[in-house]
Tab-separated table of C-alpha atoms and ligand atoms in Angstrom:
chain	number	residue	atom	x	y	z
C	1	MET	CA	-58.606	-38.317	15.121
C	2	ASN	CA	-56.603	-37.872	12.006
C	3	PHE	CA	-53.176	-36.568	12.900
C	4	LYS	CA	-52.642	-34.607	9.712
C	5	THR	CA	-56.056	-33.048	9.969
C	6	THR	CA	-55.349	-31.986	13.510
C	7	VAL	CA	-52.164	-30.191	12.780
C	8	TYR	CA	-52.549	-28.937	9.287
C	9	SER	CA	-56.120	-28.164	8.464
C	10	LEU	CA	-56.730	-25.284	10.781
C	11	LEU	CA	-57.225	-21.970	9.048
C	12	LEU	CA	-57.066	-19.614	11.921
C	13	THR	CA	-56.272	-16.025	12.563
C	14	SER	CA	-52.742	-15.407	13.603
C	15	LEU	CA	-52.296	-13.408	16.753
C	16	CYS	CA	-49.073	-12.070	18.045
C	17	ILE	CA	-48.532	-13.125	21.597
C	18	ALA	CA	-46.218	-11.222	23.859
C	19	CYS	CA	-44.042	-13.574	25.799
C	20	SER	CA	-41.198	-12.932	28.099
C	21	THR	CA	-38.394	-15.155	29.199
C	22	ASP	CA	-35.663	-14.467	31.656
C	23	SER	CA	-33.013	-16.332	29.784
C	24	GLU	CA	-30.833	-14.815	27.161
C	25	SER	CA	-30.306	-16.353	23.797
C	26	ASP	CA	-26.836	-17.693	23.640
C	27	SER	CA	-24.312	-19.229	21.302
C	28	SER	CA	-23.343	-17.802	18.009
C	29	SER	CA	-23.332	-21.313	16.591
C	30	ASN	CA	-26.673	-21.030	14.835
C	31	GLN	CA	-26.146	-17.490	13.687
C	32	ASN	CA	-24.647	-16.331	10.469
C	33	ASN	CA	-21.479	-14.249	10.447
C	34	THR	CA	-23.427	-11.065	11.111
C	35	GLY	CA	-24.671	-12.562	14.388
C	36	ILE	CA	-28.277	-12.796	13.217
C	37	ILE	CA	-30.339	-15.956	12.916
C	38	THR	CA	-31.730	-15.447	9.446
C	39	GLU	CA	-35.087	-16.627	8.149
C	40	GLU	CA	-33.160	-19.027	5.937
C	41	ILE	CA	-31.615	-20.649	9.019
C	42	LYS	CA	-34.972	-20.728	10.813
C	43	ASN	CA	-36.643	-22.343	7.832
C	44	ARG	CA	-34.637	-25.534	8.443
C	45	ASN	CA	-36.812	-25.978	11.517
C	46	ARG	CA	-40.102	-25.004	9.864
C	47	LYS	CA	-40.689	-28.114	7.802
C	48	ASN	CA	-43.342	-30.808	8.064
C	49	VAL	CA	-43.625	-33.323	10.875
C	50	GLY	CA	-41.330	-36.250	10.100
C	51	ASP	CA	-39.025	-34.330	7.754
C	52	SER	CA	-36.236	-34.378	10.375
C	53	ALA	CA	-36.783	-37.960	11.551
C	54	ASN	CA	-33.440	-39.164	10.218
C	55	ASP	CA	-31.684	-35.998	11.445
C	56	LEU	CA	-32.962	-36.714	14.952
C	57	LEU	CA	-32.344	-40.475	14.949
C	58	ALA	CA	-29.053	-40.965	13.131
C	59	ASN	CA	-25.514	-39.774	13.833
C	60	ALA	CA	-24.571	-39.138	10.198
C	61	THR	CA	-24.992	-35.348	10.018
C	62	TYR	CA	-26.113	-34.202	13.430
C	63	LYS	CA	-23.957	-35.528	16.277
C	64	SER	CA	-26.005	-33.996	19.088
C	65	THR	CA	-29.463	-32.717	19.883
C	66	ILE	CA	-30.577	-29.702	21.867
C	67	PHE	CA	-34.044	-29.598	23.417
C	68	GLU	CA	-35.257	-26.108	24.183
C	69	ILE	CA	-38.451	-26.428	26.200
C	70	PHE	CA	-40.488	-23.504	27.475
C	71	TYR	CA	-43.267	-23.693	30.041
C	72	VAL	CA	-45.843	-21.202	31.164
C	73	LYS	CA	-45.464	-20.415	34.860
C	74	ASP	CA	-47.211	-23.091	36.988
C	75	TYR	CA	-47.320	-25.558	34.058
C	76	LYS	CA	-43.837	-26.956	34.323
C	77	PRO	CA	-43.576	-30.658	33.484
C	78	THR	CA	-42.876	-32.701	36.614
C	79	GLU	CA	-39.299	-33.760	37.383
C	80	GLU	CA	-40.358	-37.349	36.857
C	81	THR	CA	-41.778	-36.564	33.411
C	82	ILE	CA	-38.508	-34.915	32.431
C	83	GLU	CA	-36.476	-37.877	33.689
C	84	ASN	CA	-38.755	-40.303	31.823
C	85	PHE	CA	-38.366	-38.314	28.613
C	86	LYS	CA	-34.578	-38.129	28.981
C	87	ALA	CA	-34.502	-41.915	29.332
C	88	PHE	CA	-36.683	-42.310	26.222
C	89	VAL	CA	-34.416	-39.988	24.225
C	90	THR	CA	-31.233	-41.701	25.419
C	91	ASP	CA	-32.592	-45.080	24.353
C	92	ARG	CA	-33.663	-44.011	20.850
C	93	LEU	CA	-31.316	-41.301	19.525
C	94	ASN	CA	-27.985	-42.376	18.095
C	95	LYS	CA	-25.925	-39.281	18.943
C	96	SER	CA	-22.182	-39.536	19.532
C	97	LYS	CA	-22.144	-36.132	21.263
C	98	GLY	CA	-25.319	-36.706	23.268
C	99	TRP	CA	-28.016	-34.197	23.939
C	100	GLU	CA	-28.677	-31.070	25.952
C	101	PHE	CA	-31.937	-30.209	27.676
C	102	ARG	CA	-32.957	-26.639	28.522
C	103	LEU	CA	-36.098	-25.779	30.424
C	104	GLU	CA	-37.234	-22.165	30.713
C	105	GLU	CA	-40.187	-20.467	32.361
C	106	ILE	CA	-42.261	-17.888	30.479
C	107	THR	CA	-45.136	-15.639	31.422
C	108	VAL	CA	-47.968	-15.048	28.976
C	109	PRO	CA	-51.274	-13.153	28.901
C	110	THR	CA	-54.211	-15.246	30.148
C	111	LYS	CA	-56.005	-17.131	27.404
C	112	SER	CA	-58.767	-19.707	27.281
C	113	ALA	CA	-57.374	-21.639	24.307
C	114	TYR	CA	-54.501	-21.675	21.820
C	115	THR	CA	-54.782	-22.023	18.064
C	116	LEU	CA	-51.993	-23.586	16.044
C	117	ASP	CA	-51.142	-20.203	14.520
C	118	GLU	CA	-50.847	-18.678	17.971
C	119	ILE	CA	-48.509	-21.458	19.079
C	120	LYS	CA	-46.350	-20.932	15.990
C	121	ALA	CA	-46.203	-17.205	16.746
C	122	MET	CA	-45.041	-17.964	20.285
C	123	GLU	CA	-42.377	-20.284	18.912
C	124	ASN	CA	-41.169	-17.507	16.629
C	125	ASN	CA	-40.806	-15.154	19.566
C	126	LEU	CA	-39.234	-17.596	21.998
C	127	ARG	CA	-37.079	-20.029	20.091
C	128	THR	CA	-33.344	-19.380	20.154
C	129	GLN	CA	-32.053	-22.777	18.994
C	130	TYR	CA	-32.098	-23.802	15.339
C	131	ASN	CA	-30.170	-26.539	13.549
C	132	THR	CA	-26.476	-25.927	13.095
C	133	SER	CA	-24.040	-27.917	10.970
C	134	ASP	CA	-23.796	-30.750	13.493
C	135	LYS	CA	-26.547	-30.144	16.061
C	136	VAL	CA	-30.272	-30.622	15.581
C	137	ALA	CA	-32.562	-28.414	17.660
C	138	VAL	CA	-36.018	-29.263	19.046
C	139	PHE	CA	-38.546	-26.762	20.407
C	140	GLY	CA	-41.278	-27.656	22.895
C	141	ILE	CA	-43.808	-25.583	24.806
C	142	TYR	CA	-45.988	-26.395	27.824
C	143	LEU	CA	-49.160	-24.328	27.725
C	144	ASP	CA	-51.587	-23.123	30.370
C	145	ALA	CA	-54.805	-23.492	28.372
C	146	LYS	CA	-56.474	-25.988	26.068
C	147	TYR	CA	-56.064	-26.481	22.346
C	148	ALA	CA	-58.546	-24.462	20.285
C	149	GLY	CA	-59.167	-27.536	18.126
C	150	ASN	CA	-60.672	-29.556	20.979
C	151	THR	CA	-64.124	-31.042	20.505
C	152	GLU	CA	-66.538	-32.300	23.137
C	153	ASN	CA	-65.027	-35.776	23.417
C	154	ASN	CA	-61.597	-35.008	22.070
C	155	SER	CA	-59.406	-33.098	24.511
C	156	VAL	CA	-56.039	-32.840	22.824
C	157	LEU	CA	-53.103	-33.255	25.202
C	158	GLY	CA	-50.329	-32.546	22.724
C	159	ILE	CA	-49.485	-31.842	19.097
C	160	ALA	CA	-46.413	-32.289	16.930
C	161	TYR	CA	-46.783	-29.535	14.327
C	162	GLN	CA	-43.458	-28.983	12.536
C	163	ASN	CA	-40.328	-31.080	11.916
C	164	THR	CA	-38.799	-30.132	15.267
C	165	SER	CA	-41.700	-28.552	17.190
C	166	PHE	CA	-44.287	-29.816	19.623
C	167	ALA	CA	-46.715	-28.372	22.172
C	168	ILE	CA	-48.185	-29.935	25.308
C	169	PHE	CA	-51.469	-28.675	26.758
C	170	GLU	CA	-50.398	-29.203	30.338
C	171	ASN	CA	-53.535	-27.614	31.773
C	172	THR	CA	-55.598	-30.299	30.019
C	173	VAL	CA	-53.129	-32.941	31.226
C	174	LYS	CA	-53.584	-31.669	34.807
C	175	ASN	CA	-57.383	-31.708	34.493
C	176	PHE	CA	-57.398	-35.334	33.334
C	177	GLY	CA	-54.828	-36.282	35.960
C	178	ASN	CA	-57.241	-35.062	38.628
C	179	LYS	CA	-60.149	-37.253	37.503
C	180	PRO	CA	-61.123	-40.268	39.623
C	181	LEU	CA	-59.389	-43.500	38.565
C	182	SER	CA	-57.182	-41.567	36.172
C	183	PRO	CA	-53.504	-42.402	35.725
C	184	SER	CA	-51.265	-39.835	37.423
C	185	ARG	CA	-50.408	-36.529	35.793
C	186	THR	CA	-46.833	-37.799	35.314
C	187	VAL	CA	-48.027	-40.924	33.491
C	188	LEU	CA	-50.322	-38.871	31.230
C	189	SER	CA	-47.726	-36.178	30.682
C	190	THR	CA	-44.881	-38.595	29.899
C	191	THR	CA	-47.092	-40.574	27.541
C	192	VAL	CA	-48.114	-37.543	25.517
C	193	LEU	CA	-44.578	-36.090	25.471
C	194	ASN	CA	-43.005	-39.347	24.284
C	195	HIS	CA	-45.854	-39.812	21.777
C	196	GLU	CA	-45.450	-36.364	20.209
C	197	PHE	CA	-41.691	-36.800	20.027
C	198	GLY	CA	-42.369	-40.188	18.393
C	199	HIS	CA	-44.114	-38.290	15.578
C	200	LEU	CA	-41.034	-36.069	15.177
C	201	LEU	CA	-39.036	-39.311	14.899
C	202	GLY	CA	-41.192	-40.183	11.905
C	203	LEU	CA	-43.728	-42.535	13.444
C	204	VAL	CA	-45.834	-43.933	11.953
C	205	ASN	CA	-44.947	-43.799	8.257
C	206	VAL	CA	-44.350	-40.031	8.403
C	207	GLY	CA	-40.659	-39.680	7.588
C	208	THR	CA	-39.524	-43.059	8.905
C	209	ALA	CA	-40.343	-45.869	6.495
C	210	MET	CA	-42.304	-48.833	7.822
C	211	GLN	CA	-40.390	-52.121	7.783
C	212	THR	CA	-43.678	-53.979	8.256
C	213	ASN	CA	-47.174	-52.693	7.691
C	214	HIS	CA	-48.489	-51.466	11.047
C	215	GLN	CA	-50.050	-48.116	10.241
C	216	ASP	CA	-53.568	-47.495	11.533
C	217	THR	CA	-54.572	-45.565	8.426
C	218	ALA	CA	-58.031	-44.813	9.845
C	219	HIS	CA	-56.270	-42.698	12.456
C	220	GLY	CA	-53.536	-41.116	10.391
C	221	LYS	CA	-49.917	-41.512	11.401
C	222	HIS	CA	-50.470	-43.993	14.195
C	223	CYS	CA	-49.631	-47.603	15.001
C	224	ASP	CA	-52.256	-50.325	14.900
C	225	VAL	CA	-50.933	-52.096	18.032
C	226	ASP	CA	-53.256	-51.037	20.830
C	227	ASN	CA	-50.687	-51.040	23.650
C	228	CYS	CA	-48.025	-49.186	21.636
C	229	LEU	CA	-47.013	-45.629	22.545
C	230	MET	CA	-47.958	-44.598	19.017
C	231	TYR	CA	-51.533	-45.875	19.241
C	232	TRP	CA	-53.915	-43.054	18.340
C	233	THR	CA	-55.574	-42.836	21.762
C	234	ALA	CA	-52.378	-41.530	23.357
C	235	GLU	CA	-53.078	-38.006	22.157
C	236	THR	CA	-56.331	-37.159	23.923
C	237	GLY	CA	-57.367	-37.187	27.551
C	238	GLU	CA	-60.447	-39.289	26.832
C	239	GLY	CA	-58.368	-41.768	24.833
C	240	LEU	CA	-55.718	-42.141	27.505
C	241	LEU	CA	-58.218	-42.573	30.330
C	242	ASN	CA	-59.651	-45.528	28.463
C	243	SER	CA	-56.404	-47.067	27.274
C	244	ILE	CA	-53.811	-46.785	30.037
C	245	THR	CA	-54.163	-49.653	32.434
C	246	GLY	CA	-52.341	-50.072	35.699
C	247	GLY	CA	-50.839	-46.600	35.479
C	248	LYS	CA	-48.085	-47.734	33.153
C	249	ILE	CA	-46.536	-45.488	30.518
C	250	PRO	CA	-46.917	-47.184	27.108
C	251	THR	CA	-43.696	-48.065	25.271
C	252	LEU	CA	-42.995	-48.515	21.571
C	253	ASP	CA	-43.940	-51.920	20.209
C	254	ALA	CA	-41.463	-54.071	18.251
C	255	GLN	CA	-42.569	-52.772	14.851
C	256	CYS	CA	-42.155	-49.099	15.755
C	257	LEU	CA	-38.729	-49.895	17.261
C	258	THR	CA	-37.678	-51.735	14.109
C	259	ASP	CA	-38.681	-48.723	11.999
C	260	LEU	CA	-36.591	-46.342	14.114
C	261	LYS	CA	-33.529	-48.610	13.956
C	262	ALA	CA	-33.836	-48.908	10.186
C	263	ASN	CA	-33.786	-45.090	9.986
C	264	GLY	CA	-30.561	-44.724	11.951
C	265	GLY	CA	-31.901	-44.770	15.499
C	266	MET	CA	-31.304	-47.174	18.340
U	301	ZN	ZN1	-50.345	-38.996	17.567
U	302	ZN	ZN1	-46.138	-49.218	17.356
């Protein structure tokens, strides 16, 4: 599956989705002096995938990162998935002031599938954290239904769709995690979460320059090393069932790691 095609080529009707969250938006740090987060401020976080790779990796401008992750009730990522992701982030991001991780439950109307436009509309309603002068903000959402772009043999588990935004189709992750001989839900869920965040970090060749040629151009912005986290099969349930062996979460191969270091990461 071509990554760019997946996230950019959908021309779909935008629906406004009512969401509720029990947390209050906080901090005046990403608001202007009237207390309002303007469209201009929000637009910093509405760029293309990979555009904030250096912002996320390096310590030059942004000294810390805030992850604001929402989940639909009953589709919370497992504790183990969260711990795995925190370890991945700690190992890769070069941030002198560290990172903060917020997880919030939401309730939404029942749906059978989500289009990209619908996910963007939810982000607009929910997101409270945008980049400030020294903090880069990431939005993530765990959804209760499948991706509308799924095809018969292509069940998308996650998408990275803007410079600091990703979505995980946790219901699809759960369904694949329940199949016989499948890796556990935590292995699938961690793999897709780390993989989508890898795209936000500019892998492969989408905002982080390649130090050696390892792009699998037939599959878009993916790595051509078949046991690397950024191999193209990590994004779909069918792909992961066939590629994860021994229940191990794939890691980044040496070439992907070299790329991240060259772009300010660790
Ligand atoms: Zn991918
Ligand atoms: Zn790789």
